[in-house]
Short mmCIF file of C-alpha atoms in Angstrom, two decimals:
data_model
loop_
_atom_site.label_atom_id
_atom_site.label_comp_id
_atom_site.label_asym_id
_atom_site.label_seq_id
_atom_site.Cartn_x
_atom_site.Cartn_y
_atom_site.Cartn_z
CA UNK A 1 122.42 92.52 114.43
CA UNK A 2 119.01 93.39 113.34
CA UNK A 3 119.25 96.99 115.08
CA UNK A 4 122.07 98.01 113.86
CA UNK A 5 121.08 97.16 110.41
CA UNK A 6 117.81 98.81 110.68
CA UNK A 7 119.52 101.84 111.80
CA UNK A 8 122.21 101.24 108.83
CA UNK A 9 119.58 101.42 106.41
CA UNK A 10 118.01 104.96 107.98
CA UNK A 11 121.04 106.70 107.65
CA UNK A 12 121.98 105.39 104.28
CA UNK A 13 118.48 104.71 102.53
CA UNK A 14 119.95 104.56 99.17
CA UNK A 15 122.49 101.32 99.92
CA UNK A 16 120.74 98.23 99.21
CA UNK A 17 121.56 95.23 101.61
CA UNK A 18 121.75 91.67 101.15
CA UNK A 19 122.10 89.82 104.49
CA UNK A 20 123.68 86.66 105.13
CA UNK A 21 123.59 85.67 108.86
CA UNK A 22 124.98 82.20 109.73
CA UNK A 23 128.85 81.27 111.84
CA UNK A 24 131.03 80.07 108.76
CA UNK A 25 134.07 81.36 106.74
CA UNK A 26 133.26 82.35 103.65
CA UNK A 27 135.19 82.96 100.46
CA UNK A 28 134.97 86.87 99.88
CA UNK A 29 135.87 87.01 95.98
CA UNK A 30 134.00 83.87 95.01
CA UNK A 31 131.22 84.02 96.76
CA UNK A 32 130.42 87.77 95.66
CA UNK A 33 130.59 89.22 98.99
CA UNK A 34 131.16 92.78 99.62
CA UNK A 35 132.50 92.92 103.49
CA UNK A 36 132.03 90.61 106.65
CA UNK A 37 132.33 90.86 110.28
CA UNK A 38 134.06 88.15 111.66
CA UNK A 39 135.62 87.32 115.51
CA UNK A 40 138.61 85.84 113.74
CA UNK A 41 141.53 87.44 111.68
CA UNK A 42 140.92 85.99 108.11
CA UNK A 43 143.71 83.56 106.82
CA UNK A 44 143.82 85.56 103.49
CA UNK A 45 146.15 88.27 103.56
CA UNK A 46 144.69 90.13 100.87
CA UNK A 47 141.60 90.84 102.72
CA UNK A 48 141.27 94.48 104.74
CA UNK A 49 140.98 93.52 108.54
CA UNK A 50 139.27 97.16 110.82
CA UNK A 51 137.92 96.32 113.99
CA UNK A 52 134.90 97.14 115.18
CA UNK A 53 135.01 95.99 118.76
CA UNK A 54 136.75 93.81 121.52
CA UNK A 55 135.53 92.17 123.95
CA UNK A 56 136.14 89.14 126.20
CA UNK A 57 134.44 85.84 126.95
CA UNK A 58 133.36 84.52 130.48
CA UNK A 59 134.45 81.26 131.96
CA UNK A 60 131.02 80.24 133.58
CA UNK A 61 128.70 77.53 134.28
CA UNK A 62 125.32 77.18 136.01
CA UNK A 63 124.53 76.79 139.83
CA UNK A 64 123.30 73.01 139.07
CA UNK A 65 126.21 72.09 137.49
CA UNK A 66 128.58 73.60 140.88
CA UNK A 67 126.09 71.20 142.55
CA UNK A 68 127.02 67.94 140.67
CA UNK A 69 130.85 68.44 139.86
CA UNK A 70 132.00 71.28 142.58
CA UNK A 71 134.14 74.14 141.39
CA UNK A 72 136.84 74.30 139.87
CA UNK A 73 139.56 75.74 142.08
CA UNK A 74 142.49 75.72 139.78
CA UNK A 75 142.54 76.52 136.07
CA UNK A 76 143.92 72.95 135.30
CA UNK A 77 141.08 71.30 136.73
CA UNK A 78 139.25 72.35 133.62
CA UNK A 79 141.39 69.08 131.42
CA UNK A 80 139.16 67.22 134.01
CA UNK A 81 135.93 68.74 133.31
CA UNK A 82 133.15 68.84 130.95
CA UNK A 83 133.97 71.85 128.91
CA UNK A 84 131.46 73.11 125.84
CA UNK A 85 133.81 74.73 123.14
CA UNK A 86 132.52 77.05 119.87
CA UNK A 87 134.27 75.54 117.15
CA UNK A 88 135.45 78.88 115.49
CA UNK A 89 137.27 79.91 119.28
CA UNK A 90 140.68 80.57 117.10
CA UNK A 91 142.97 79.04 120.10
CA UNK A 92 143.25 74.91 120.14
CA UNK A 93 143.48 75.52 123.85
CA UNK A 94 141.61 78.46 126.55
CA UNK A 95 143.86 81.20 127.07
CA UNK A 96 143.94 83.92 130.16
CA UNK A 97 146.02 86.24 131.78
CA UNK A 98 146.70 85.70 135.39
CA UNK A 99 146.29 88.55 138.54
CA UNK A 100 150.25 89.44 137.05
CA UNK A 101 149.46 89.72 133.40
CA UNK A 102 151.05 86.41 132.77
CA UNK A 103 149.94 84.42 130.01
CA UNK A 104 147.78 81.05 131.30
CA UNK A 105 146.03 78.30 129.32
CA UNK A 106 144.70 74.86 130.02
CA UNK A 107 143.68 72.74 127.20
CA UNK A 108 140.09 70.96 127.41
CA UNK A 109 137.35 68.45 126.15
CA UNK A 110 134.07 68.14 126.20
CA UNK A 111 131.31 66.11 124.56
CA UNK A 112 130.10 68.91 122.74
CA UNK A 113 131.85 71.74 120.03
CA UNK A 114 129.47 73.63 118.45
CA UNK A 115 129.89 76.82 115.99
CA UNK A 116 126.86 78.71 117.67
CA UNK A 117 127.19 80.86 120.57
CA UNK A 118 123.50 80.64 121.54
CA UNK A 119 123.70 76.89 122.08
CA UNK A 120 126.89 77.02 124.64
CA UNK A 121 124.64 79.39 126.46
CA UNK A 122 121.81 76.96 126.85
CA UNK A 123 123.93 74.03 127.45
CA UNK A 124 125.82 76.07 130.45
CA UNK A 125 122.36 77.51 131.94
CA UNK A 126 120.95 74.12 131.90
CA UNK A 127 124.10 72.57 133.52
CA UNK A 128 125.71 70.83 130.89
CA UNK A 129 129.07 72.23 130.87
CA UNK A 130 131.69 74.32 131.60
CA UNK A 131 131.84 76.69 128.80
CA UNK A 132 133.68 79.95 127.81
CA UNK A 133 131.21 82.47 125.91
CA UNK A 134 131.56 86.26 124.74
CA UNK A 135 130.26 88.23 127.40
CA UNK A 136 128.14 89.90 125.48
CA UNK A 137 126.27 86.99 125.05
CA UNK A 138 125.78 86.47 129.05
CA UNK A 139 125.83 89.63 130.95
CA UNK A 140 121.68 89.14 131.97
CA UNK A 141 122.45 85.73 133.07
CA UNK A 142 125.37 86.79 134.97
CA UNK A 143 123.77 89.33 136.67
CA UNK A 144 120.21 87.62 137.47
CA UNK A 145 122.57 84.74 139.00
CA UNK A 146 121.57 82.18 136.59
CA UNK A 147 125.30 81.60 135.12
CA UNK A 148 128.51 81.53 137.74
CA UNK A 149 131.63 83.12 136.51
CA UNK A 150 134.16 80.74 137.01
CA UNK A 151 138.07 81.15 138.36
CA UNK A 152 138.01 85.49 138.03
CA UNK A 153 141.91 85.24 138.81
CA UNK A 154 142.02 84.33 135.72
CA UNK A 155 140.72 87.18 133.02
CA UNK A 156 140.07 85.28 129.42
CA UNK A 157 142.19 86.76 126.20
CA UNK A 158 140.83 89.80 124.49
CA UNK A 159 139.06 89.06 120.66
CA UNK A 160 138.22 91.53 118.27
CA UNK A 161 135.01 91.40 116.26
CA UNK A 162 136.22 92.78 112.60
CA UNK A 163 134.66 94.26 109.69
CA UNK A 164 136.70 92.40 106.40
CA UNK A 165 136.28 93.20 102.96
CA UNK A 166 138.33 92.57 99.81
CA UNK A 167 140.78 95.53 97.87
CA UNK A 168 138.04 97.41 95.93
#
């Protein structure tokens, strides 16, 4: 965030910005805020919704915990499993698409749901769970080998990251 900020503020010197970082809904109107960018469609209809990006997350885990629990070979095995969740994930269940295009999910538990993305990449490198992050997040731990990606027959939902700001 901080890059693209700093780079904000060189092209448009004159705009003043007041930064609010954290992973909660907020109330646009009330709380005096002039746009957001937020992975899930707001539940206000009056809001403007333009995304900014997609992406997808990464079903993954670390090499210690393969070595405890085994992989997973099916996608249902993950009810069975230890499976880290981020709170503001807008499905109530993990959703794919299969090698077809056909829509999969599995529902799943965990002993931890947490609202920041940071922390389900800790507790997967250090082999706490099963989790399913934005790959943005991941890609250097994917490619030095520290993370596994999990069941790639099965290719995780797209999201959008949006940019949401009130009629004004």
């Amino acid at each position: 965030v901080a890059p693209v900020v700093a780079e904000f503020l060189g092209a448009y010197p004159e705009v003043k910005v007041d930064l609010t970082m954290g992973e909660r809904a907020v109330d646009m109107i009330d709380e005096g805020y002039d746009i957001a960018i937020r992975l899930t469609p707001p539940p206000d209809s009056s809001l403007i919704v333009r995304s900014l990006a997609t992406w997808r997350h990464v079903l993954c885990c670390s090499h210690g915990y393969l070595e405890k629990h085994g992989r997973p070979q099916q996608l249902s095995e993950l009810a069975e499993r230890s499976c880290a969740r981020h709170v503001n994930y807008p499905y109530d269940e993990w959703r794919f698409l299969d090698r077809k295009g056909m829509p999969a999910s599995v529902r799943v538990s965990g002993n931890l749901v947490t609202n920041s993305g940071e922390t389900l990449r800790t507790v997967a490198l250090q082999g706490g769970a099963i989790c399913l992050i934005a790959g943005f997040l991941i890609h250097d731990d994917l490619e030095s080998g520290r993370l596994v990606r999990l069941l790639p027959e099965y290719r995780p939902v797209e999201l959008s990251m949006n940019a949401v700001y009130p009629h004004r």
